[in-house]
PDB file of C-alpha atoms in Angstrom:
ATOM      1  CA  UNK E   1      49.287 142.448  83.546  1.00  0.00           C
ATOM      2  CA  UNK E   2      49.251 142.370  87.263  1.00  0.00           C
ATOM      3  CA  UNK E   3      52.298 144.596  88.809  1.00  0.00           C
ATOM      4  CA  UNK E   4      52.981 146.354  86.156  1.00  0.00           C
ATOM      5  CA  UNK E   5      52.840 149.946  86.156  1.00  0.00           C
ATOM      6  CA  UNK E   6      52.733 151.863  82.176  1.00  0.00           C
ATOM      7  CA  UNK E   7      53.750 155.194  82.589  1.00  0.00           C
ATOM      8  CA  UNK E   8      53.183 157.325  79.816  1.00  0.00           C
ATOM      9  CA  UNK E   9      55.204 160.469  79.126  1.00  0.00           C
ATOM     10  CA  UNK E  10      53.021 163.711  79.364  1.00  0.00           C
ATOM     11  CA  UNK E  11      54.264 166.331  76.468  1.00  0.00           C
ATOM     12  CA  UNK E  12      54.973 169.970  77.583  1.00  0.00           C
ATOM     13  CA  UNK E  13      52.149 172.048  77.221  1.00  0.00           C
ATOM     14  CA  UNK E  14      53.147 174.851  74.566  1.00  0.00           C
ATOM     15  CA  UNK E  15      50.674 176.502  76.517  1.00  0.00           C
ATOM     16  CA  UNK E  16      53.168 176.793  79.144  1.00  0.00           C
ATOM     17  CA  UNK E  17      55.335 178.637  77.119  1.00  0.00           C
ATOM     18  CA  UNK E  18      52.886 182.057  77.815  1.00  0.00           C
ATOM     19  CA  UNK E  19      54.415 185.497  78.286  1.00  0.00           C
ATOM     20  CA  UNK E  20      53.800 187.370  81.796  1.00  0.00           C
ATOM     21  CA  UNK E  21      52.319 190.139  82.532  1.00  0.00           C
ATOM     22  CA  UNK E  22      55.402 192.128  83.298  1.00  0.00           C
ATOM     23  CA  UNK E  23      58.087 190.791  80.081  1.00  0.00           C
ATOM     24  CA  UNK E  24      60.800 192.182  78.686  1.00  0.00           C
ATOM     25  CA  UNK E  25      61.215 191.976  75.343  1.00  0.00           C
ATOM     26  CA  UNK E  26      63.715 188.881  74.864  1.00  0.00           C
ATOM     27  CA  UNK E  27      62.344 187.162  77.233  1.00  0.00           C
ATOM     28  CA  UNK E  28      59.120 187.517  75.032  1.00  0.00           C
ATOM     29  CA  UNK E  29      60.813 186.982  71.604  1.00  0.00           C
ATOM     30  CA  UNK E  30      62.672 183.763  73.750  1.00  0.00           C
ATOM     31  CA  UNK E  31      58.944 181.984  74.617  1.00  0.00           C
ATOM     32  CA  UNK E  32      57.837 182.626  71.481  1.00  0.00           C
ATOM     33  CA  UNK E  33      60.735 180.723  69.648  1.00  0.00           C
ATOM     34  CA  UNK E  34      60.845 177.760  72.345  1.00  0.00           C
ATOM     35  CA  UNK E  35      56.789 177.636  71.634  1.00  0.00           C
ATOM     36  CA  UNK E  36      57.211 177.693  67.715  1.00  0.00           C
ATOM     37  CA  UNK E  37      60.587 175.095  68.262  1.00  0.00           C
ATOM     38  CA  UNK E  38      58.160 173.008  70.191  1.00  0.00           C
ATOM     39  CA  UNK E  39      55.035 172.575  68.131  1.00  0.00           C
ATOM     40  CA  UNK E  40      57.551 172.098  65.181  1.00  0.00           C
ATOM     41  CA  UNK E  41      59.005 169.184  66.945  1.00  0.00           C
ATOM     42  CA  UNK E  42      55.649 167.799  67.891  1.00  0.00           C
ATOM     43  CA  UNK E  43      54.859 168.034  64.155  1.00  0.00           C
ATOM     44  CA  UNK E  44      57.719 166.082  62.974  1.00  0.00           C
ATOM     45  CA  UNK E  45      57.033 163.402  65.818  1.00  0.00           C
ATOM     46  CA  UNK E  46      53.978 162.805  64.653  1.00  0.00           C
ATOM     47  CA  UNK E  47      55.029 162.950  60.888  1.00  0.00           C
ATOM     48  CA  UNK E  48      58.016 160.573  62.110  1.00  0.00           C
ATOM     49  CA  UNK E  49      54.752 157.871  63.987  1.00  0.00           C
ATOM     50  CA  UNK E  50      52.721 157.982  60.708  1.00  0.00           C
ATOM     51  CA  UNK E  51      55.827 157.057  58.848  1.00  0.00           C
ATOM     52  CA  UNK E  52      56.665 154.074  61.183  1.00  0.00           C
ATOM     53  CA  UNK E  53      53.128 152.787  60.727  1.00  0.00           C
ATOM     54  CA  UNK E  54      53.216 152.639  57.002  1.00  0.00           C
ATOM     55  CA  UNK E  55      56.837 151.105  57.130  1.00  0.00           C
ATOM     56  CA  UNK E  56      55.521 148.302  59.393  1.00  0.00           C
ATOM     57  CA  UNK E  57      52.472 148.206  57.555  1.00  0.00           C
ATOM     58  CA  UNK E  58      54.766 147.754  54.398  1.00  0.00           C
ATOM     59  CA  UNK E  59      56.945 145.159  56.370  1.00  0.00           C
ATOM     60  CA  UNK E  60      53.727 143.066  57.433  1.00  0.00           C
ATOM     61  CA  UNK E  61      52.357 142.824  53.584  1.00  0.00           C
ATOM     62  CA  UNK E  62      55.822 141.781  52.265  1.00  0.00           C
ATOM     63  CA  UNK E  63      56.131 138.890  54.784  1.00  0.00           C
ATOM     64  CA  UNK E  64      52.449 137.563  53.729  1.00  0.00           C
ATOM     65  CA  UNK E  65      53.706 137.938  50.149  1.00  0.00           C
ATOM     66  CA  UNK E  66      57.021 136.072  50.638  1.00  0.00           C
ATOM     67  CA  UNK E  67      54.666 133.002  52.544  1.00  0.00           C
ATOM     68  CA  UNK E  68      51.858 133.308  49.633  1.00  0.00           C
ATOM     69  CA  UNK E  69      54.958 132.824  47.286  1.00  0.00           C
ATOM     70  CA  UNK E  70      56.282 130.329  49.282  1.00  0.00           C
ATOM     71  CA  UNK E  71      53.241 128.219  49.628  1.00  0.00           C
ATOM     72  CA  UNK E  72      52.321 129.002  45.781  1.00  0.00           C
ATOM     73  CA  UNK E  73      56.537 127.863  44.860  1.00  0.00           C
ATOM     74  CA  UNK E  74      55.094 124.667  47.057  1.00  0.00           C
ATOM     75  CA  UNK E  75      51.785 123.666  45.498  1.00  0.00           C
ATOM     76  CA  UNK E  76      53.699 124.549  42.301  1.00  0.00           C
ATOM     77  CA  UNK E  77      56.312 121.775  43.304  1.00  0.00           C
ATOM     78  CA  UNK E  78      53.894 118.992  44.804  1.00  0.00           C
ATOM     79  CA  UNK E  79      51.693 119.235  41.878  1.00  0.00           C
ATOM     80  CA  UNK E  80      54.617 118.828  39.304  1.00  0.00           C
ATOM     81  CA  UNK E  81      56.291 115.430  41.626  1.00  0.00           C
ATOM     82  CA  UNK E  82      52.651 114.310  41.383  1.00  0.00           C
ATOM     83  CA  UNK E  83      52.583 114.974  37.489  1.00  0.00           C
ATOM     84  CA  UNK E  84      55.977 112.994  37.101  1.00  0.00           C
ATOM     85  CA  UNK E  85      54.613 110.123  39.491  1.00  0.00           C
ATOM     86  CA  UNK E  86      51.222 109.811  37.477  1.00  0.00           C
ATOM     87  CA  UNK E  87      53.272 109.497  33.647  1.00  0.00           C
ATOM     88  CA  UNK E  88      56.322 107.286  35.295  1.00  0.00           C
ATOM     89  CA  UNK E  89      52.869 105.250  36.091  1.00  0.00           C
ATOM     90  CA  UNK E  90      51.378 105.007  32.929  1.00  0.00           C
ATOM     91  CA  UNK E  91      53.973 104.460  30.755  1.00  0.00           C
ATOM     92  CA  UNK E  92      55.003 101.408  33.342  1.00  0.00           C
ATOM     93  CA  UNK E  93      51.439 100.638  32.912  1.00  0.00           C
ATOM     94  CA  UNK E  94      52.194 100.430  29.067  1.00  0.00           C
ATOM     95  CA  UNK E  95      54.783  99.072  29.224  1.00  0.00           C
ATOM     96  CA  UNK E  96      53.450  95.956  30.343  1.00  0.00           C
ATOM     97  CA  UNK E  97      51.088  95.980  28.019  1.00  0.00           C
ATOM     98  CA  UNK E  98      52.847  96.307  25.181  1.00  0.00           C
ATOM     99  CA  UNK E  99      53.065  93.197  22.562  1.00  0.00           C
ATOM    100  CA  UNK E 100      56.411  94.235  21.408  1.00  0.00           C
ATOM    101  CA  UNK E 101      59.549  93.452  23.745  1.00  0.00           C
ATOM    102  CA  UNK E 102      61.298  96.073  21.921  1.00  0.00           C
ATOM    103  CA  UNK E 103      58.825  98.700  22.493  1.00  0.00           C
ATOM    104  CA  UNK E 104      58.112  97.241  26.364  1.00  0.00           C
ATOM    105  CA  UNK E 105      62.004  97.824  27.166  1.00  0.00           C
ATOM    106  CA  UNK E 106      61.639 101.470  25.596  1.00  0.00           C
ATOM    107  CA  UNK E 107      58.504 102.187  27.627  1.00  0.00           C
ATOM    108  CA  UNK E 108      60.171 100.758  30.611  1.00  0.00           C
ATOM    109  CA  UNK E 109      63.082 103.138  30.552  1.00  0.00           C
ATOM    110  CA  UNK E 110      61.312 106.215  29.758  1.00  0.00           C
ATOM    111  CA  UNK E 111      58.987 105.368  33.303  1.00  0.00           C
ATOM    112  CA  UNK E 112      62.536 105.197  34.557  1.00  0.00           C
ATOM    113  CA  UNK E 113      63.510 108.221  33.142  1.00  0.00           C
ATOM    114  CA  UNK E 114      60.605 110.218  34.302  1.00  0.00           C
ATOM    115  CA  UNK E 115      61.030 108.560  37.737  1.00  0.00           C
ATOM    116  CA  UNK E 116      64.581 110.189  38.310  1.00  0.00           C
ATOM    117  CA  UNK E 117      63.610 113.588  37.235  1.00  0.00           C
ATOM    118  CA  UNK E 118      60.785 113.553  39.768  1.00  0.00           C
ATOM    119  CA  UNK E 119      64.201 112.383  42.094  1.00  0.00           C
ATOM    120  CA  UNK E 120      66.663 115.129  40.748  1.00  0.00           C
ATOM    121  CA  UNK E 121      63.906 117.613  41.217  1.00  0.00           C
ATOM    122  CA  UNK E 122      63.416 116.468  44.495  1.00  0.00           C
ATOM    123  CA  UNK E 123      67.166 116.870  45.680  1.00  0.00           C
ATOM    124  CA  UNK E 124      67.569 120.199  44.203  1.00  0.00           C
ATOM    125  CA  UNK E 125      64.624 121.700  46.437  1.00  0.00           C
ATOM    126  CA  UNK E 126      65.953 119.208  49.674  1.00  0.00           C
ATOM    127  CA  UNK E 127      67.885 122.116  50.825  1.00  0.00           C
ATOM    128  CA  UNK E 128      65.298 124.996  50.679  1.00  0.00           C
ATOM    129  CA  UNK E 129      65.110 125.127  54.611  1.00  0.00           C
ATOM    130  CA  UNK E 130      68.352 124.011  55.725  1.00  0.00           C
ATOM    131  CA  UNK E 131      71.372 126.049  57.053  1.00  0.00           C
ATOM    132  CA  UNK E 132      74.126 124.499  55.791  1.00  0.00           C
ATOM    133  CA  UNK E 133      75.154 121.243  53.830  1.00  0.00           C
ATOM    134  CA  UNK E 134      78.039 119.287  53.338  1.00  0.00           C
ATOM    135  CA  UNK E 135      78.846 119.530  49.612  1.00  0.00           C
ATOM    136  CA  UNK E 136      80.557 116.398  48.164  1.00  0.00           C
ATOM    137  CA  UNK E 137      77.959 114.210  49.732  1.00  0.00           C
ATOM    138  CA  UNK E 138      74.914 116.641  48.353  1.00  0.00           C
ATOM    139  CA  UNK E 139      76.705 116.091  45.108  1.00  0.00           C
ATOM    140  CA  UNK E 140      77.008 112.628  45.153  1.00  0.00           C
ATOM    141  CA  UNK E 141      73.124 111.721  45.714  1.00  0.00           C
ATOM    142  CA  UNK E 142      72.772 114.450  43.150  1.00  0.00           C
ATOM    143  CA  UNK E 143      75.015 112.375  40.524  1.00  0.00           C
ATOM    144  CA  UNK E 144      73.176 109.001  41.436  1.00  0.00           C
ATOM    145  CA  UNK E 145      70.088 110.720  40.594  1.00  0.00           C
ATOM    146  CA  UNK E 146      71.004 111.870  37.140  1.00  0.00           C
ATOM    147  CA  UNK E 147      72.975 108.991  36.081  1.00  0.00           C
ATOM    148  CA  UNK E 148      69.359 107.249  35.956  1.00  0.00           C
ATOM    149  CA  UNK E 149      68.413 110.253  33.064  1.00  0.00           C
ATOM    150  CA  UNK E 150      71.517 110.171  31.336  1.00  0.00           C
ATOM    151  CA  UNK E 151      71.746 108.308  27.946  1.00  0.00           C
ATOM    152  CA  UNK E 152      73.943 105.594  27.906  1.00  0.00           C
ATOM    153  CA  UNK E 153      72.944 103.752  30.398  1.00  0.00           C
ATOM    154  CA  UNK E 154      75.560 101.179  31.698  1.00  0.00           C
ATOM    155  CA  UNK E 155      78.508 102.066  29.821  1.00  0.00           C
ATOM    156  CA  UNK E 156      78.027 105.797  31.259  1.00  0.00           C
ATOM    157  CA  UNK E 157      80.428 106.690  34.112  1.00  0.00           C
ATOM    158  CA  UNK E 158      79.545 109.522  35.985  1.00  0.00           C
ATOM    159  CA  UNK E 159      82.116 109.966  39.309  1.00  0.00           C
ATOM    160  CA  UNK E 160      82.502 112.791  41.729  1.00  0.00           C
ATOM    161  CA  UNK E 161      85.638 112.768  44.042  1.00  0.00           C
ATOM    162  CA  UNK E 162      86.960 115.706  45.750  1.00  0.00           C
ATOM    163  CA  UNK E 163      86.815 117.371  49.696  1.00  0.00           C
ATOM    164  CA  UNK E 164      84.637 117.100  52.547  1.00  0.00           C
ATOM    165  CA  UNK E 165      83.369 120.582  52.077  1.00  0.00           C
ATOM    166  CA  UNK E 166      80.597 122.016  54.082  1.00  0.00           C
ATOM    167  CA  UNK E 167      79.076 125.591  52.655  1.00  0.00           C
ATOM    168  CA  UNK E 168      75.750 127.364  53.505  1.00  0.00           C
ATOM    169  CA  UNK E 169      72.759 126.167  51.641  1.00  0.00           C
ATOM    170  CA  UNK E 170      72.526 130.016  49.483  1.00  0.00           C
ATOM    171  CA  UNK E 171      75.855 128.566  47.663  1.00  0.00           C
ATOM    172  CA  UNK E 172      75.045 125.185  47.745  1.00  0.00           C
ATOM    173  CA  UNK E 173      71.401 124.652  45.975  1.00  0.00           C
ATOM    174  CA  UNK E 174      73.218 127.009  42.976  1.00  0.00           C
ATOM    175  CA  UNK E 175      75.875 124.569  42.538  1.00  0.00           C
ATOM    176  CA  UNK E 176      74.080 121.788  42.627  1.00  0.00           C
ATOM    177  CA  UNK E 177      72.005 123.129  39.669  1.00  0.00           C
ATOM    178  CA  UNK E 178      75.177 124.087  37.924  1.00  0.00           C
ATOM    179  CA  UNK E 179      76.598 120.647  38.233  1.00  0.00           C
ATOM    180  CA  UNK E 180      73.041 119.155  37.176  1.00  0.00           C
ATOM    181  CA  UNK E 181      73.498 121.405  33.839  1.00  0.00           C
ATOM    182  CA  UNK E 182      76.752 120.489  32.984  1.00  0.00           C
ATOM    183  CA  UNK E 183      76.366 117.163  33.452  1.00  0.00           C
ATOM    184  CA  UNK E 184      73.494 117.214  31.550  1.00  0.00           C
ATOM    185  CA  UNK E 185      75.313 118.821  28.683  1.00  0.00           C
ATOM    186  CA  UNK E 186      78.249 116.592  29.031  1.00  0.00           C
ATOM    187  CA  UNK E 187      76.220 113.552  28.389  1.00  0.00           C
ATOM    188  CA  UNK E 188      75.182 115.167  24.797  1.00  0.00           C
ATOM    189  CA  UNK E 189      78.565 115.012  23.206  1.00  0.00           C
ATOM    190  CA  UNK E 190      80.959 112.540  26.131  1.00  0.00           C
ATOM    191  CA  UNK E 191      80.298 108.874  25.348  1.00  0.00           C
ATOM    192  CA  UNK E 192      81.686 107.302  28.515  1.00  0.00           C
ATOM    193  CA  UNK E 193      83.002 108.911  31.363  1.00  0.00           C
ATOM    194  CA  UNK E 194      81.903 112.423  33.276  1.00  0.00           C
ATOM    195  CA  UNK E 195      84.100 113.271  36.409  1.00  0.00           C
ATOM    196  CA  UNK E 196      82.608 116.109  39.385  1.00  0.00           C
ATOM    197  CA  UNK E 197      85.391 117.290  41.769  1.00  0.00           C
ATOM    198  CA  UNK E 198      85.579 119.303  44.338  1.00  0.00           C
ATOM    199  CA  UNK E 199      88.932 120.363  45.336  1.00  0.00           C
ATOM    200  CA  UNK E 200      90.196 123.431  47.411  1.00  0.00           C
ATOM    201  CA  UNK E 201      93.025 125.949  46.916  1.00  0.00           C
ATOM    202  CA  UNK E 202      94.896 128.455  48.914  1.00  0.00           C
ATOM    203  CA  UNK E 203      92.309 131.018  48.935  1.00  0.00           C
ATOM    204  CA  UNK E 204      89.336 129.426  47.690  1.00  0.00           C
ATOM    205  CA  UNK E 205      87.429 126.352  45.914  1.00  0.00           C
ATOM    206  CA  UNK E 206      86.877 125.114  42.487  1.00  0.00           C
ATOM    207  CA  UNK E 207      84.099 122.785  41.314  1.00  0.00           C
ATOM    208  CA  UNK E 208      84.790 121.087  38.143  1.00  0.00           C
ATOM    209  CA  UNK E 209      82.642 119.373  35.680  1.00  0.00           C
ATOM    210  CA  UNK E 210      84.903 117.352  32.938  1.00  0.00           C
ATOM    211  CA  UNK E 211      84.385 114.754  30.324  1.00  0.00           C
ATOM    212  CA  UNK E 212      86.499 112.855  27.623  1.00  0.00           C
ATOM    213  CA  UNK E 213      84.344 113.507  24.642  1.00  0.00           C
ATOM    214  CA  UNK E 214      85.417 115.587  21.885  1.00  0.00           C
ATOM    215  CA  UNK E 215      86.038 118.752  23.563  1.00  0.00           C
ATOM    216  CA  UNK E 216      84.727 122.438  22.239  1.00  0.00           C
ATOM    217  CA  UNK E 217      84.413 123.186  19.103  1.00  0.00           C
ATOM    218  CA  UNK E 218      87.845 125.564  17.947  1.00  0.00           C
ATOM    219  CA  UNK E 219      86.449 128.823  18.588  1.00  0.00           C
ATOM    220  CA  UNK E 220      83.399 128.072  21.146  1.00  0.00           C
ATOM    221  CA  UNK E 221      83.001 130.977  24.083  1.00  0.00           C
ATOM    222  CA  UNK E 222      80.500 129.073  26.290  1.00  0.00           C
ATOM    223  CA  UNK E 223      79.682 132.819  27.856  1.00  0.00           C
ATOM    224  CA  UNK E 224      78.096 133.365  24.454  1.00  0.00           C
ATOM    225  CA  UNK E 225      76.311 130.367  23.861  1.00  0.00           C
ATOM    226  CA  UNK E 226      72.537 130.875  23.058  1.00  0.00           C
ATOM    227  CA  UNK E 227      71.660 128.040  24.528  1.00  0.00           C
ATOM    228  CA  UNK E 228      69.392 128.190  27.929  1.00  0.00           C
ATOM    229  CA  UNK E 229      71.447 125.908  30.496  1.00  0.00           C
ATOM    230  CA  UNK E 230      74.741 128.009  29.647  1.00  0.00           C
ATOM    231  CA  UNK E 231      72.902 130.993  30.444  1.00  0.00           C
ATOM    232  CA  UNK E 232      71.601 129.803  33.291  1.00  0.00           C
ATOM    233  CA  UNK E 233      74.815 128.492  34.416  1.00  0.00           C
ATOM    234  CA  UNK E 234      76.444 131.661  33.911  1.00  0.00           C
ATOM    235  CA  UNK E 235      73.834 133.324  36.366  1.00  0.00           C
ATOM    236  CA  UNK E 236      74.169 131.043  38.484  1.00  0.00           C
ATOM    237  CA  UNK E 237      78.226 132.035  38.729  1.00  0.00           C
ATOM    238  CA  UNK E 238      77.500 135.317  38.567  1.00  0.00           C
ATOM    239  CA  UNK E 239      74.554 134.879  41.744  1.00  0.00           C
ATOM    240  CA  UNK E 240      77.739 133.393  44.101  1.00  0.00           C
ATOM    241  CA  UNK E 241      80.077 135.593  43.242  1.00  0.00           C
ATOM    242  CA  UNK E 242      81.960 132.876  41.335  1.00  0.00           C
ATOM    243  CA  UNK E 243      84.361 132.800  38.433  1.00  0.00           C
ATOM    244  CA  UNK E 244      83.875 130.513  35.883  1.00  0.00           C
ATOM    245  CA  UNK E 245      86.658 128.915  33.770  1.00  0.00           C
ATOM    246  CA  UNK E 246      86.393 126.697  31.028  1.00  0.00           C
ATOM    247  CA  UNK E 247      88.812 124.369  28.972  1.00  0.00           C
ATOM    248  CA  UNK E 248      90.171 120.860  27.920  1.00  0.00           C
ATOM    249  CA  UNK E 249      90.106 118.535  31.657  1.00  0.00           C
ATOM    250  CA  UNK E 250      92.763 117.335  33.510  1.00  0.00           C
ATOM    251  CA  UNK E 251      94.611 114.755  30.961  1.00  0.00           C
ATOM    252  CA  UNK E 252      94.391 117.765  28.469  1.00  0.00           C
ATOM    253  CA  UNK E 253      91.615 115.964  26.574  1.00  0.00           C
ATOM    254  CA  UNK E 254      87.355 116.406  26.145  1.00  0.00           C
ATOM    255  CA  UNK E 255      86.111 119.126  28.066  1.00  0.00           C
ATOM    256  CA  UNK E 256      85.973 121.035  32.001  1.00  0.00           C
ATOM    257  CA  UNK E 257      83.917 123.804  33.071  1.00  0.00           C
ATOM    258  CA  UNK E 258      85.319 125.110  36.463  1.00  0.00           C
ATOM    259  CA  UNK E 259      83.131 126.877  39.252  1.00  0.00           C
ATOM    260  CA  UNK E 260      85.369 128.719  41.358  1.00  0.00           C
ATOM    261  CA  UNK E 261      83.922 130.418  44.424  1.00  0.00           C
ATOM    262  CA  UNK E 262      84.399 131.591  48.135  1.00  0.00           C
ATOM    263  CA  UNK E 263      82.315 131.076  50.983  1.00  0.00           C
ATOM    264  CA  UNK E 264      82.554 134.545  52.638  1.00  0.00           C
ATOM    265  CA  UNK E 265      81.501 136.549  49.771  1.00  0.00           C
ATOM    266  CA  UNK E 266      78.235 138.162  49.600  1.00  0.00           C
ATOM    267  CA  UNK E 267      75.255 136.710  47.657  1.00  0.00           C
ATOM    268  CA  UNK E 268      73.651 138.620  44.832  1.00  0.00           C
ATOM    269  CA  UNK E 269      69.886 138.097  44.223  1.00  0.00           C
ATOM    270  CA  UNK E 270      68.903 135.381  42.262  1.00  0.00           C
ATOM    271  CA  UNK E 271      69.939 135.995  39.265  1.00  0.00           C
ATOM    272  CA  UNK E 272      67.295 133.974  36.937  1.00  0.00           C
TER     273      UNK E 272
END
């Protein structure tokens, strides 16, 4: 680069370190520790350089792993939207061609079915690359999306009230897959109506799932349940530094499973 002068620092030459002809004797022993101090410290430099290199080395081979898993996570995710596009196709395809109303209708809905998964999927990844996202709104288009999945069809009330709430993306994408689990389970055993709030609290939030079905079974400890979403949930928790608390909802009937987290704390790795 023109104007630009690189200066490069000359070492002392141990060399200098030489006794005279006329030396007394610590003066000698004196040059001959400074020498010894010096090549020792021109040893560890360069010990010190080759380690640099192979930690930048290291650095540069991690980062090309994280993109190869990155681009692998997104051919992984393309491939499985076009997987749920392609059956939500044929079974509409079927479903047309079916000579039975009854079994057209059924065909219909599963398309349907498949169709929203594809969506839900979809809005669980939206935030992979994003800072920060307002909450109760991510929630919301998360709800619409499941309530097309959710047996029951009409007659199935699925709400989500609460605060405007805006929290970084590393605490957001695990609710939202909390909230898609519970709701999912919810819809098993709650015939009619599944409520999502959001609500804050002196120093924290809480983000409840609740429904008006039957409640848990006398004796049921969710935290032992063998079943996958629970144990995924609980990860989930535990990746946010979250508590989770679990009971009858707010009219004292069916069943709530509470989230409640901070936004300051630090994230664990992913726990799943």
């Amino acid at each position: 680069m023109s104007g630009e002068v690189t200066r490069v620092k000359k070492k002392p030459d141990a060399a200098a370190f030489q006794k005279p002809p006329e030396c007394p004797r610590e003066f000698c022993v004196a040059l001959h520790t400074g020498r010894e101090e010096l090549e020792r410290l021109y040893r560890v430099e360069d010990e010190l350089r080759n380690a640099l290199a192979r930690e930048e080395a290291l650095l540069g081979q991690k980062d090309e792993l994280i993109r190869h898993q990155d681009l692998m996570r997104r051919e992984a995710d393309h491939r499985l939207m076009n997987g749920l596009q392609m059956v939500s196709s044929l079974l509409s395809l079927q479903s047309r061609e079916a000579q039975d109303v009854r079994t057209a209708e059924q065909l219909r809905i599963a398309a349907n079915r498949v169709a929203t998964i594809g969506s839900v999927h979809k809005r669980l990844h939206a935030l992979d690359h994003v800072g920060t996202v307002e909450l109760k709104q991510y929630l919301e288009k998360l709800c619409e999306d499941l309530a097309g999945v959710l047996p029951g069809g009409e007659q199935r009330q699925l709400s989500v009230e609460g605060v405007a709430l805006e929290v970084p993306t590393a605490i957001g994408i695990p609710l939202g897959y909390i909230v898609s689990e519970l709701v999912m389970n919810c819809a098993k055993y709650a015939d009619s109506r599944i409520m999502v709030r959001l609500e804050k609290k002196p120093n924290d939030y809480e983000l409840s799932v609740c429904d008006d079905g039957p409640g848990y079974p006398e004796g049921f400890d969710p935290k032992k349940s063998k079943g996958l979403g629970m144990k995924i949930v609980f990860s989930l928790v535990h990746q946010i530094g979250g508590q989770a608390l679990y009971g009858t909802n707010y009219s004292g009937r069916g069943t709530c499973f509470t989230v409640r987290f901070a936004l300051d704390h630090h994230i664990a790795p992913d726990g799943i």
